[in-house]
mmCIF file of C-alpha atoms in Angstrom:
data_model
loop_
_atom_site.group_PDB
_atom_site.id
_atom_site.type_symbol
_atom_site.label_atom_id
_atom_site.label_comp_id
_atom_site.label_asym_id
_atom_site.label_seq_id
_atom_site.Cartn_x
_atom_site.Cartn_y
_atom_site.Cartn_z
ATOM 1 C CA UNK A 26 -9.527 0.004 38.448
ATOM 2 C CA UNK A 27 -10.696 -3.711 38.605
ATOM 3 C CA UNK A 28 -13.187 -4.943 35.853
ATOM 4 C CA UNK A 29 -16.580 -5.404 36.253
ATOM 5 C CA UNK A 30 -17.900 -8.855 35.383
ATOM 6 C CA UNK A 31 -20.869 -8.494 32.838
ATOM 7 C CA UNK A 32 -22.542 -11.522 31.019
ATOM 8 C CA UNK A 33 -23.105 -12.000 27.088
ATOM 9 C CA UNK A 34 -26.297 -11.615 26.109
ATOM 10 C CA UNK A 35 -26.314 -12.145 22.719
ATOM 11 C CA UNK A 36 -23.364 -12.781 20.116
ATOM 12 C CA UNK A 37 -23.500 -11.899 16.378
ATOM 13 C CA UNK A 38 -21.588 -12.615 13.401
ATOM 14 C CA UNK A 39 -21.134 -9.186 11.563
ATOM 15 C CA UNK A 40 -18.880 -10.582 8.762
ATOM 16 C CA UNK A 41 -15.927 -13.162 8.434
ATOM 17 C CA UNK A 42 -14.051 -11.715 11.179
ATOM 18 C CA UNK A 43 -16.173 -9.014 13.166
ATOM 19 C CA UNK A 44 -18.528 -10.104 15.326
ATOM 20 C CA UNK A 45 -20.890 -8.413 17.926
ATOM 21 C CA UNK A 46 -21.072 -8.647 21.939
ATOM 22 C CA UNK A 47 -23.824 -7.592 23.667
ATOM 23 C CA UNK A 48 -23.178 -7.374 27.591
ATOM 24 C CA UNK A 49 -25.454 -7.098 30.389
ATOM 25 C CA UNK A 50 -24.437 -5.800 33.559
ATOM 26 C CA UNK A 51 -24.295 -7.638 36.768
ATOM 27 C CA UNK A 52 -27.845 -8.032 38.450
ATOM 28 C CA UNK A 53 -29.048 -4.792 40.491
ATOM 29 C CA UNK A 54 -26.659 -2.562 38.263
ATOM 30 C CA UNK A 55 -26.870 0.003 35.589
ATOM 31 C CA UNK A 56 -24.885 -0.270 32.559
ATOM 32 C CA UNK A 57 -22.166 1.939 32.441
ATOM 33 C CA UNK A 58 -22.815 5.312 30.575
ATOM 34 C CA UNK A 59 -20.377 6.344 27.628
ATOM 35 C CA UNK A 60 -20.037 8.748 24.946
ATOM 36 C CA UNK A 61 -19.626 8.383 21.441
ATOM 37 C CA UNK A 62 -16.313 7.182 20.943
ATOM 38 C CA UNK A 63 -15.079 5.846 24.055
ATOM 39 C CA UNK A 64 -13.669 2.453 24.375
ATOM 40 C CA UNK A 65 -13.534 0.066 27.300
ATOM 41 C CA UNK A 66 -11.193 -2.374 28.260
ATOM 42 C CA UNK A 67 -12.763 -5.968 27.719
ATOM 43 C CA UNK A 68 -10.714 -8.698 29.674
ATOM 44 C CA UNK A 69 -11.178 -12.466 28.701
ATOM 45 C CA UNK A 70 -10.610 -14.419 31.690
ATOM 46 C CA UNK A 71 -7.289 -16.004 31.930
ATOM 47 C CA UNK A 72 -6.149 -14.785 28.480
ATOM 48 C CA UNK A 73 -5.964 -10.895 28.622
ATOM 49 C CA UNK A 74 -7.278 -7.323 28.032
ATOM 50 C CA UNK A 75 -7.813 -5.397 25.090
ATOM 51 C CA UNK A 76 -9.251 -1.745 24.307
ATOM 52 C CA UNK A 77 -12.736 -1.980 22.290
ATOM 53 C CA UNK A 78 -14.651 0.874 21.451
ATOM 54 C CA UNK A 79 -18.182 0.953 22.314
ATOM 55 C CA UNK A 80 -20.290 0.586 19.078
ATOM 56 C CA UNK A 81 -23.938 0.707 20.655
ATOM 57 C CA UNK A 82 -26.543 3.565 20.886
ATOM 58 C CA UNK A 83 -25.320 5.671 24.014
ATOM 59 C CA UNK A 84 -29.066 6.482 24.863
ATOM 60 C CA UNK A 85 -29.741 2.595 24.957
ATOM 61 C CA UNK A 86 -29.616 1.784 28.777
ATOM 62 C CA UNK A 87 -30.162 -2.148 28.465
ATOM 63 C CA UNK A 88 -26.841 -3.460 27.307
ATOM 64 C CA UNK A 89 -23.576 -2.765 26.182
ATOM 65 C CA UNK A 90 -22.635 -3.564 22.692
ATOM 66 C CA UNK A 91 -19.028 -3.896 21.388
ATOM 67 C CA UNK A 92 -18.148 -4.854 17.355
ATOM 68 C CA UNK A 93 -14.751 -6.688 17.813
ATOM 69 C CA UNK A 94 -12.397 -8.080 14.924
ATOM 70 C CA UNK A 95 -10.708 -11.491 15.340
ATOM 71 C CA UNK A 96 -6.832 -10.514 15.094
ATOM 72 C CA UNK A 97 -5.311 -12.023 18.126
ATOM 73 C CA UNK A 98 -5.578 -14.770 21.253
ATOM 74 C CA UNK A 99 -7.885 -12.514 23.307
ATOM 75 C CA UNK A 100 -10.306 -11.512 20.126
ATOM 76 C CA UNK A 101 -10.356 -15.247 19.167
ATOM 77 C CA UNK A 102 -11.126 -15.981 23.104
ATOM 78 C CA UNK A 103 -14.086 -13.522 22.788
ATOM 79 C CA UNK A 104 -15.318 -14.578 19.257
ATOM 80 C CA UNK A 105 -15.749 -17.941 21.327
ATOM 81 C CA UNK A 106 -17.776 -16.675 24.144
ATOM 82 C CA UNK A 107 -21.401 -17.867 24.292
ATOM 83 C CA UNK A 108 -24.590 -16.369 25.993
ATOM 84 C CA UNK A 109 -23.932 -16.077 29.867
ATOM 85 C CA UNK A 110 -20.534 -16.235 29.778
ATOM 86 C CA UNK A 111 -18.574 -13.735 31.759
ATOM 87 C CA UNK A 112 -16.226 -10.976 30.539
ATOM 88 C CA UNK A 113 -14.458 -8.214 32.573
ATOM 89 C CA UNK A 114 -14.972 -4.496 31.478
ATOM 90 C CA UNK A 115 -13.170 -1.535 32.465
ATOM 91 C CA UNK A 116 -14.261 1.732 31.601
ATOM 92 C CA UNK A 117 -15.877 3.879 30.013
ATOM 93 C CA UNK A 118 -12.046 5.682 28.685
ATOM 94 C CA UNK A 119 -10.923 8.429 26.508
ATOM 95 C CA UNK A 120 -12.686 11.228 24.899
ATOM 96 C CA UNK A 121 -15.624 11.565 22.901
ATOM 97 C CA UNK A 122 -16.448 12.546 19.374
ATOM 98 C CA UNK A 123 -17.584 16.133 19.424
ATOM 99 C CA UNK A 124 -20.970 15.544 18.011
ATOM 100 C CA UNK A 125 -22.326 18.743 19.515
ATOM 101 C CA UNK A 126 -19.914 20.965 17.675
ATOM 102 C CA UNK A 127 -21.945 19.739 14.624
ATOM 103 C CA UNK A 128 -25.103 21.722 15.880
ATOM 104 C CA UNK A 129 -26.341 23.886 12.923
ATOM 105 C CA UNK A 130 -23.475 22.733 10.689
ATOM 106 C CA UNK A 131 -23.276 19.841 8.064
ATOM 107 C CA UNK A 132 -21.323 16.709 9.504
ATOM 108 C CA UNK A 133 -19.502 14.476 7.228
ATOM 109 C CA UNK A 134 -18.474 10.705 8.745
ATOM 110 C CA UNK A 135 -15.843 8.645 6.940
ATOM 111 C CA UNK A 136 -15.297 5.402 8.025
ATOM 112 C CA UNK A 137 -12.861 2.554 7.364
ATOM 113 C CA UNK A 138 -13.389 -1.246 7.633
ATOM 114 C CA UNK A 139 -14.103 -2.002 11.264
ATOM 115 C CA UNK A 140 -13.938 2.056 11.784
ATOM 116 C CA UNK A 141 -17.363 2.301 11.073
ATOM 117 C CA UNK A 142 -18.130 0.834 14.910
ATOM 118 C CA UNK A 143 -16.369 3.455 16.897
ATOM 119 C CA UNK A 144 -18.443 5.830 14.711
ATOM 120 C CA UNK A 145 -21.900 4.315 15.300
ATOM 121 C CA UNK A 146 -22.848 5.536 18.887
ATOM 122 C CA UNK A 147 -21.869 9.163 17.436
ATOM 123 C CA UNK A 148 -24.472 8.511 14.187
ATOM 124 C CA UNK A 149 -27.083 7.181 16.958
ATOM 125 C CA UNK A 150 -26.343 10.491 18.996
ATOM 126 C CA UNK A 151 -26.913 12.590 15.680
ATOM 127 C CA UNK A 152 -29.950 10.835 14.584
ATOM 128 C CA UNK A 153 -31.697 11.459 18.035
ATOM 129 C CA UNK A 154 -31.098 14.977 17.673
ATOM 130 C CA UNK A 155 -31.261 15.368 13.964
ATOM 131 C CA UNK A 156 -33.325 18.634 13.560
ATOM 132 C CA UNK A 157 -29.872 19.889 15.324
ATOM 133 C CA UNK A 158 -27.757 19.432 12.245
ATOM 134 C CA UNK A 159 -27.484 20.297 8.955
ATOM 135 C CA UNK A 160 -26.894 17.697 6.314
ATOM 136 C CA UNK A 161 -25.264 14.560 7.560
ATOM 137 C CA UNK A 162 -23.437 12.300 5.419
ATOM 138 C CA UNK A 163 -21.648 8.835 6.141
ATOM 139 C CA UNK A 164 -18.928 7.783 3.872
ATOM 140 C CA UNK A 165 -18.080 4.268 4.124
ATOM 141 C CA UNK A 166 -15.465 2.295 2.584
ATOM 142 C CA UNK A 167 -14.253 -1.321 2.978
ATOM 143 C CA UNK A 168 -12.641 -4.504 1.537
ATOM 144 C CA UNK A 169 -15.519 -6.321 -0.423
ATOM 145 C CA UNK A 170 -19.421 -6.509 -0.236
ATOM 146 C CA UNK A 171 -18.820 -9.478 2.445
ATOM 147 C CA UNK A 172 -16.911 -6.968 4.601
ATOM 148 C CA UNK A 173 -19.633 -4.640 5.049
ATOM 149 C CA UNK A 174 -20.162 -4.143 8.362
ATOM 150 C CA UNK A 175 -23.838 -3.528 10.236
ATOM 151 C CA UNK A 176 -25.395 -4.171 6.492
ATOM 152 C CA UNK A 177 -28.796 -3.905 7.810
ATOM 153 C CA UNK A 178 -28.508 -0.807 9.460
ATOM 154 C CA UNK A 179 -26.840 0.696 6.782
ATOM 155 C CA UNK A 180 -29.472 -0.065 4.551
ATOM 156 C CA UNK A 181 -32.143 1.409 6.644
ATOM 157 C CA UNK A 182 -29.811 4.501 7.020
ATOM 158 C CA UNK A 183 -29.860 4.860 3.487
ATOM 159 C CA UNK A 184 -33.423 4.947 3.398
ATOM 160 C CA UNK A 185 -33.698 7.811 5.739
ATOM 161 C CA UNK A 186 -34.538 11.208 3.706
ATOM 162 C CA UNK A 187 -32.098 13.122 5.768
ATOM 163 C CA UNK A 188 -29.155 11.144 5.794
ATOM 164 C CA UNK A 189 -27.072 10.369 2.955
ATOM 165 C CA UNK A 190 -24.917 7.206 2.603
ATOM 166 C CA UNK A 191 -22.421 6.103 0.095
ATOM 167 C CA UNK A 192 -20.630 2.942 0.644
ATOM 168 C CA UNK A 193 -17.929 1.852 -1.988
ATOM 169 C CA UNK A 194 -15.689 -1.435 -1.765
ATOM 170 C CA UNK A 195 -11.921 -2.136 -2.800
ATOM 171 C CA UNK A 196 -12.952 -4.821 -5.259
ATOM 172 C CA UNK A 197 -16.178 -6.963 -6.268
ATOM 173 C CA UNK A 198 -17.643 -9.629 -8.273
ATOM 174 C CA UNK A 199 -20.126 -8.206 -11.453
ATOM 175 C CA UNK A 200 -22.806 -9.226 -8.643
ATOM 176 C CA UNK A 201 -21.958 -5.975 -6.527
ATOM 177 C CA UNK A 202 -24.128 -3.312 -7.672
ATOM 178 C CA UNK A 203 -22.689 -0.357 -5.715
ATOM 179 C CA UNK A 204 -19.818 1.564 -5.988
ATOM 180 C CA UNK A 205 -16.251 0.307 -6.229
ATOM 181 C CA UNK A 206 -13.346 2.178 -5.568
ATOM 182 C CA UNK A 207 -10.935 3.856 -2.662
ATOM 183 C CA UNK A 208 -13.101 5.631 0.057
ATOM 184 C CA UNK A 209 -11.346 8.828 -1.350
ATOM 185 C CA UNK A 210 -13.475 8.701 -4.167
ATOM 186 C CA UNK A 211 -16.722 8.713 -2.853
ATOM 187 C CA UNK A 212 -15.941 12.266 -0.893
ATOM 188 C CA UNK A 213 -16.476 14.181 -4.498
ATOM 189 C CA UNK A 214 -20.097 12.574 -4.728
ATOM 190 C CA UNK A 215 -21.002 14.060 -1.123
ATOM 191 C CA UNK A 216 -23.195 17.129 -1.100
ATOM 192 C CA UNK A 217 -21.711 19.180 2.013
ATOM 193 C CA UNK A 218 -20.556 22.736 2.906
ATOM 194 C CA UNK A 219 -16.735 22.180 2.924
ATOM 195 C CA UNK A 220 -16.197 25.779 4.492
ATOM 196 C CA UNK A 221 -18.105 24.596 7.924
ATOM 197 C CA UNK A 222 -18.633 20.937 8.193
ATOM 198 C CA UNK A 223 -17.878 18.748 10.968
ATOM 199 C CA UNK A 224 -15.878 15.920 9.402
ATOM 200 C CA UNK A 225 -15.313 12.544 11.758
ATOM 201 C CA UNK A 226 -12.937 9.862 10.537
ATOM 202 C CA UNK A 227 -12.299 6.167 11.613
ATOM 203 C CA UNK A 228 -10.248 3.765 10.290
ATOM 204 C CA UNK A 229 -6.897 2.343 9.167
ATOM 205 C CA UNK A 230 -4.082 5.304 9.183
ATOM 206 C CA UNK A 231 -3.188 5.228 5.775
ATOM 207 C CA UNK A 232 -6.795 5.656 5.265
ATOM 208 C CA UNK A 233 -7.252 8.731 7.041
ATOM 209 C CA UNK A 234 -4.039 10.253 5.716
ATOM 210 C CA UNK A 235 -5.669 10.021 2.369
ATOM 211 C CA UNK A 236 -8.895 11.075 3.202
ATOM 212 C CA UNK A 237 -7.789 14.335 4.898
ATOM 213 C CA UNK A 238 -5.926 14.921 2.046
ATOM 214 C CA UNK A 239 -8.909 14.619 -0.288
ATOM 215 C CA UNK A 240 -10.967 16.633 2.187
ATOM 216 C CA UNK A 241 -8.513 19.374 1.966
ATOM 217 C CA UNK A 242 -8.546 19.319 -1.872
ATOM 218 C CA UNK A 243 -12.233 19.932 -1.503
ATOM 219 C CA UNK A 244 -11.583 22.723 0.901
ATOM 220 C CA UNK A 245 -12.147 21.412 4.320
ATOM 221 C CA UNK A 246 -9.634 22.857 6.855
ATOM 222 C CA UNK A 247 -7.899 20.606 9.306
ATOM 223 C CA UNK A 248 -9.183 22.080 12.226
ATOM 224 C CA UNK A 249 -12.453 20.435 10.951
ATOM 225 C CA UNK A 250 -11.459 17.230 11.191
ATOM 226 C CA UNK A 251 -11.248 14.817 14.037
ATOM 227 C CA UNK A 252 -9.748 11.545 13.603
ATOM 228 C CA UNK A 253 -9.467 8.371 16.111
ATOM 229 C CA UNK A 254 -6.114 7.281 16.789
ATOM 230 C CA UNK A 255 -5.146 3.643 17.523
ATOM 231 C CA UNK A 256 -2.332 2.786 19.625
ATOM 232 C CA UNK A 257 -1.227 -0.167 21.946
ATOM 233 C CA UNK A 258 -3.273 0.990 24.892
ATOM 234 C CA UNK A 259 -2.422 -1.154 28.400
ATOM 235 C CA UNK A 260 -3.800 0.684 31.684
ATOM 236 C CA UNK A 261 -6.297 2.840 29.884
ATOM 237 C CA UNK A 262 -5.498 6.010 32.546
ATOM 238 C CA UNK A 263 -2.385 7.100 31.148
ATOM 239 C CA UNK A 264 0.253 5.570 33.606
ATOM 240 C CA UNK A 265 2.096 2.731 31.607
ATOM 241 C CA UNK A 266 3.250 4.974 28.731
ATOM 242 C CA UNK A 267 2.489 2.318 26.215
ATOM 243 C CA UNK A 268 -0.129 4.563 24.013
ATOM 244 C CA UNK A 269 1.980 7.681 24.129
ATOM 245 C CA UNK A 270 1.530 9.626 20.718
ATOM 246 C CA UNK A 271 4.221 12.350 20.751
ATOM 247 C CA UNK A 272 3.357 14.711 24.095
ATOM 248 C CA UNK A 273 -0.177 12.861 24.363
ATOM 249 C CA UNK A 274 -1.486 9.176 25.701
ATOM 250 C CA UNK A 275 -4.052 7.946 23.557
ATOM 251 C CA UNK A 276 -5.854 6.370 25.841
ATOM 252 C CA UNK A 277 -6.272 9.538 28.262
ATOM 253 C CA UNK A 278 -6.200 12.556 25.889
ATOM 254 C CA UNK A 279 -7.613 10.726 23.004
ATOM 255 C CA UNK A 280 -8.352 8.620 21.114
ATOM 256 C CA UNK A 281 -9.947 11.310 19.402
ATOM 257 C CA UNK A 282 -7.879 14.179 18.257
ATOM 258 C CA UNK A 283 -8.154 17.510 16.249
ATOM 259 C CA UNK A 284 -6.577 16.882 13.181
ATOM 260 C CA UNK A 285 -4.626 19.981 12.878
ATOM 261 C CA UNK A 286 -3.401 19.133 16.669
ATOM 262 C CA UNK A 287 -1.987 15.718 15.811
ATOM 263 C CA UNK A 288 -0.612 16.125 12.405
ATOM 264 C CA UNK A 289 2.707 16.341 13.362
ATOM 265 C CA UNK A 290 2.867 13.015 14.668
ATOM 266 C CA UNK A 291 0.209 11.320 12.796
ATOM 267 C CA UNK A 292 2.718 11.776 9.754
ATOM 268 C CA UNK A 293 5.928 10.288 11.620
ATOM 269 C CA UNK A 294 6.903 6.504 10.901
ATOM 270 C CA UNK A 295 6.802 4.280 13.794
ATOM 271 C CA UNK A 296 5.777 6.692 16.563
ATOM 272 C CA UNK B 3 -29.877 25.792 -32.127
ATOM 273 C CA UNK B 4 -29.430 24.558 -28.265
ATOM 274 C CA UNK B 5 -25.641 22.694 -27.367
ATOM 275 C CA UNK B 6 -23.911 21.052 -25.186
ATOM 276 C CA UNK B 7 -21.558 24.061 -24.395
ATOM 277 C CA UNK B 8 -23.460 25.257 -20.763
ATOM 278 C CA UNK B 9 -23.085 21.524 -19.679
ATOM 279 C CA UNK B 10 -19.187 21.738 -20.499
ATOM 280 C CA UNK B 11 -18.866 24.978 -19.452
ATOM 281 C CA UNK B 12 -20.105 24.432 -15.913
ATOM 282 C CA UNK B 13 -18.250 21.009 -15.277
ATOM 283 C CA UNK B 14 -15.020 21.321 -13.017
ATOM 284 C CA UNK B 15 -13.015 19.463 -15.771
ATOM 285 C CA UNK B 16 -13.507 22.161 -18.304
ATOM 286 C CA UNK B 17 -13.184 25.394 -15.767
ATOM 287 C CA UNK B 18 -11.034 28.279 -16.832
ATOM 288 C CA UNK B 19 -10.785 27.223 -20.455
ATOM 289 C CA UNK B 20 -10.518 29.681 -22.939
ATOM 290 C CA UNK B 21 -13.586 30.596 -24.797
ATOM 291 C CA UNK B 22 -12.443 29.233 -28.367
ATOM 292 C CA UNK B 23 -10.961 25.914 -26.840
ATOM 293 C CA UNK B 24 -14.578 25.160 -24.971
ATOM 294 C CA UNK B 25 -15.966 26.256 -28.403
ATOM 295 C CA UNK B 26 -13.695 23.443 -30.184
ATOM 296 C CA UNK B 27 -14.376 20.977 -27.713
ATOM 297 C CA UNK B 28 -18.217 21.586 -27.920
ATOM 298 C CA UNK B 29 -18.121 20.576 -31.845
ATOM 299 C CA UNK B 30 -16.837 17.597 -30.485
ATOM 300 C CA UNK B 31 -19.231 16.520 -27.875
ATOM 301 C CA UNK B 32 -22.572 14.178 -28.357
ATOM 302 C CA UNK B 33 -25.288 13.311 -26.054
ATOM 303 C CA UNK B 34 -25.173 9.585 -25.469
ATOM 304 C CA UNK B 35 -27.249 6.915 -23.328
ATOM 305 C CA UNK B 36 -26.760 3.605 -21.906
ATOM 306 C CA UNK B 37 -29.344 1.404 -20.667
ATOM 307 C CA UNK B 38 -28.676 -0.800 -17.426
ATOM 308 C CA UNK B 39 -26.246 -3.409 -18.564
ATOM 309 C CA UNK B 40 -25.292 -1.920 -21.872
ATOM 310 C CA UNK B 41 -21.575 -1.985 -22.765
ATOM 311 C CA UNK B 42 -20.104 1.566 -23.094
ATOM 312 C CA UNK B 43 -16.565 0.051 -24.246
ATOM 313 C CA UNK B 44 -14.850 -3.233 -24.182
ATOM 314 C CA UNK B 45 -11.800 -4.332 -23.545
ATOM 315 C CA UNK B 46 -9.344 -4.169 -26.679
ATOM 316 C CA UNK B 47 -11.761 -2.134 -29.218
ATOM 317 C CA UNK B 48 -10.418 1.270 -30.406
ATOM 318 C CA UNK B 49 -10.806 4.289 -27.695
ATOM 319 C CA UNK B 50 -11.943 7.276 -30.052
ATOM 320 C CA UNK B 51 -13.771 8.718 -27.061
ATOM 321 C CA UNK B 52 -14.188 9.941 -23.495
ATOM 322 C CA UNK B 53 -16.979 10.620 -21.498
ATOM 323 C CA UNK B 54 -18.409 12.931 -18.709
ATOM 324 C CA UNK B 55 -21.138 11.207 -16.939
ATOM 325 C CA UNK B 56 -24.016 13.285 -16.478
ATOM 326 C CA UNK B 57 -26.227 10.596 -14.748
ATOM 327 C CA UNK B 58 -25.921 6.813 -14.081
ATOM 328 C CA UNK B 59 -23.206 4.917 -12.580
ATOM 329 C CA UNK B 60 -20.521 2.737 -15.082
ATOM 330 C CA UNK B 61 -18.578 -0.286 -13.682
ATOM 331 C CA UNK B 62 -14.702 -0.781 -15.317
ATOM 332 C CA UNK B 63 -14.497 -4.541 -15.189
ATOM 333 C CA UNK B 64 -11.857 -7.018 -16.205
ATOM 334 C CA UNK B 65 -12.921 -10.523 -16.839
ATOM 335 C CA UNK B 66 -10.397 -12.842 -15.102
ATOM 336 C CA UNK B 67 -10.430 -16.468 -15.901
ATOM 337 C CA UNK B 68 -11.913 -18.681 -13.241
ATOM 338 C CA UNK B 69 -13.334 -15.855 -11.244
ATOM 339 C CA UNK B 70 -15.549 -13.887 -13.920
ATOM 340 C CA UNK B 71 -16.183 -10.151 -14.305
ATOM 341 C CA UNK B 72 -13.820 -8.466 -11.901
ATOM 342 C CA UNK B 73 -14.905 -5.003 -11.148
ATOM 343 C CA UNK B 74 -12.071 -2.864 -10.486
ATOM 344 C CA UNK B 75 -13.932 0.656 -10.307
ATOM 345 C CA UNK B 76 -17.028 2.623 -10.564
ATOM 346 C CA UNK B 77 -17.557 5.852 -12.152
ATOM 347 C CA UNK B 78 -20.455 7.981 -11.612
ATOM 348 C CA UNK B 79 -22.036 11.636 -11.525
ATOM 349 C CA UNK B 80 -19.997 13.997 -12.853
ATOM 350 C CA UNK B 81 -16.431 12.070 -13.041
ATOM 351 C CA UNK B 82 -14.712 11.452 -16.211
ATOM 352 C CA UNK B 83 -14.481 8.051 -17.981
ATOM 353 C CA UNK B 84 -11.905 6.600 -20.478
ATOM 354 C CA UNK B 85 -8.251 8.207 -21.345
ATOM 355 C CA UNK B 86 -6.775 5.372 -23.588
ATOM 356 C CA UNK B 87 -8.165 7.887 -26.539
ATOM 357 C CA UNK B 88 -5.318 9.850 -25.238
ATOM 358 C CA UNK B 89 -2.564 7.376 -25.787
ATOM 359 C CA UNK B 90 -1.503 5.314 -28.670
ATOM 360 C CA UNK B 91 -2.421 2.637 -29.661
ATOM 361 C CA UNK B 92 -5.664 3.934 -28.454
ATOM 362 C CA UNK B 93 -7.407 1.051 -27.294
ATOM 363 C CA UNK B 94 -9.272 0.305 -24.164
ATOM 364 C CA UNK B 95 -7.815 -1.896 -21.588
ATOM 365 C CA UNK B 96 -11.136 -2.642 -19.583
ATOM 366 C CA UNK B 97 -14.584 -3.579 -20.089
ATOM 367 C CA UNK B 98 -16.855 -0.392 -19.194
ATOM 368 C CA UNK B 99 -20.820 -1.129 -18.902
ATOM 369 C CA UNK B 100 -23.450 0.684 -17.491
ATOM 370 C CA UNK B 101 -24.872 -0.689 -14.096
ATOM 371 C CA UNK B 102 -27.838 1.283 -14.517
ATOM 372 C CA UNK B 103 -29.296 4.115 -16.676
ATOM 373 C CA UNK B 104 -26.454 6.325 -17.591
ATOM 374 C CA UNK B 105 -26.291 9.846 -19.422
ATOM 375 C CA UNK B 106 -23.629 11.223 -20.626
ATOM 376 C CA UNK B 107 -21.645 13.431 -22.675
ATOM 377 C CA UNK B 108 -19.224 11.515 -25.167
ATOM 378 C CA UNK B 109 -16.087 13.539 -26.588
ATOM 379 C CA UNK B 110 -15.094 12.369 -30.275
ATOM 380 C CA UNK B 111 -11.593 11.599 -28.748
ATOM 381 C CA UNK B 112 -10.432 11.571 -32.878
ATOM 382 C CA UNK B 113 -11.604 15.187 -33.127
ATOM 383 C CA UNK B 114 -10.267 16.430 -29.987
ATOM 384 C CA UNK B 115 -6.754 14.853 -31.507
ATOM 385 C CA UNK B 116 -6.985 16.403 -34.568
ATOM 386 C CA UNK B 117 -7.745 19.823 -33.307
ATOM 387 C CA UNK B 118 -4.979 18.960 -30.542
ATOM 388 C CA UNK B 119 -2.454 18.557 -33.424
ATOM 389 C CA UNK B 120 -3.615 22.018 -34.601
ATOM 390 C CA UNK B 121 -3.885 23.735 -31.572
ATOM 391 C CA UNK B 122 -0.979 22.937 -29.021
ATOM 392 C CA UNK B 123 -2.324 25.229 -26.233
ATOM 393 C CA UNK B 124 -5.938 23.092 -26.546
ATOM 394 C CA UNK B 125 -3.871 19.685 -26.301
ATOM 395 C CA UNK B 126 -1.867 21.081 -23.286
ATOM 396 C CA UNK B 127 -5.169 22.127 -21.512
ATOM 397 C CA UNK B 128 -6.780 18.688 -22.229
ATOM 398 C CA UNK B 129 -3.306 17.151 -20.897
ATOM 399 C CA UNK B 130 -3.350 19.105 -18.327
ATOM 400 C CA UNK B 131 -6.483 18.091 -17.161
ATOM 401 C CA UNK B 132 -6.609 14.578 -17.481
ATOM 402 C CA UNK B 133 -3.164 14.269 -15.680
ATOM 403 C CA UNK B 134 -5.190 15.123 -13.307
ATOM 404 C CA UNK B 135 -7.585 12.400 -13.550
ATOM 405 C CA UNK B 136 -5.060 9.840 -14.345
ATOM 406 C CA UNK B 137 -3.196 10.907 -10.519
ATOM 407 C CA UNK B 138 -6.420 10.795 -9.040
ATOM 408 C CA UNK B 139 -7.045 7.179 -10.343
ATOM 409 C CA UNK B 140 -3.863 6.081 -9.802
ATOM 410 C CA UNK B 141 -3.822 7.197 -6.091
ATOM 411 C CA UNK B 142 -7.067 5.518 -5.617
ATOM 412 C CA UNK B 143 -6.067 2.266 -7.222
ATOM 413 C CA UNK B 144 -2.713 2.208 -5.166
ATOM 414 C CA UNK B 145 -4.799 2.443 -2.026
ATOM 415 C CA UNK B 146 -7.069 -0.027 -3.015
ATOM 416 C CA UNK B 147 -4.047 -2.695 -3.971
ATOM 417 C CA UNK B 148 -2.563 -1.894 -0.553
ATOM 418 C CA UNK B 149 -5.573 -3.654 1.382
ATOM 419 C CA UNK B 150 -5.483 -1.352 4.088
ATOM 420 C CA UNK B 151 -8.719 -2.590 5.767
ATOM 421 C CA UNK B 152 -6.664 -5.751 6.606
ATOM 422 C CA UNK B 153 -5.756 -5.998 10.002
ATOM 423 C CA UNK B 154 -2.772 -7.950 10.859
ATOM 424 C CA UNK B 155 -2.425 -9.732 14.293
#
């Protein structure tokens, strides 16, 4: 599968180390369709290719949006892209968040750090069909107030009367008026039906493990919880084996798994 | 006369307490209110209360030279604030101030310590419950200092 050459339509610095690229497809072609949670392989010419979740609205057809943390040579090259520069896109790959399983149930979205980006499309999708869901809760934790992703959008969501948004940071100076504490500490403040809610979690694995434990303490079953895993994905179609996790390939069978099905592998070090 | 008994009886922290223990605790309880900016307690002061936050938010802070007050935790509705009243020398380790209008039930620690000395079953029940609060806070603090959101290249 060869990359399609998209061009950068817009770049936006989200936080100190995180930026968003709006990409437009080649003239005369449609933006590729994706489901919430899917990822693309983005190729910076002459540097390399990395898997990046789509962070935009699945209902939006004008451009393709990815939010990227600058952590290595490839993402550093992407950070330097300007309007009109080309970028290779292969995808979309992987499965998607089970947003339709949330119909007639409460939905709890728990994001940590950059993990909000892969979850944002699911929130767009839920808000588009808001009447089909019960209570919708977003719990977001990150390092400091300066690391809050999509800050304006979070403020806008918080203003929705039918969406409950809780944000917490690990540390802050006195000027921060919001919550300080681990993301697990805001779970008890959220109102949802723990016996039936659909929970979707994305963030660092340690954060996800602690979050699952806290959710269990509040009566949430492991079969109600979905997590997004991250492994070293290369081919994205289940051939190369770089992203094998137990009997699964994260790129093909994941990246989203129901927690009770992935738990034995989730708790093994260095797998 | 209206007492704080219904509020304490409904709170998860006091669930499954024997009736006479709950009555003893109600006898040490009072309603308090803090306006935004008010200090609930300050570092180094005698710790003779704990608080059940009913509404609002309290920030736990430490003053760091060169950086000013650093927030380490916020405590909100339904949370328990303070356990230094349980452990000698009964002094607060942090500053706590209300970041918004906060209403709480204050529990007199001296009163509870005295009653617990006379009734060790009450003391055991309180310690058991505070052990959970301390453990939850310790786990959360460890998670915070892990800096898990940092990604290395």
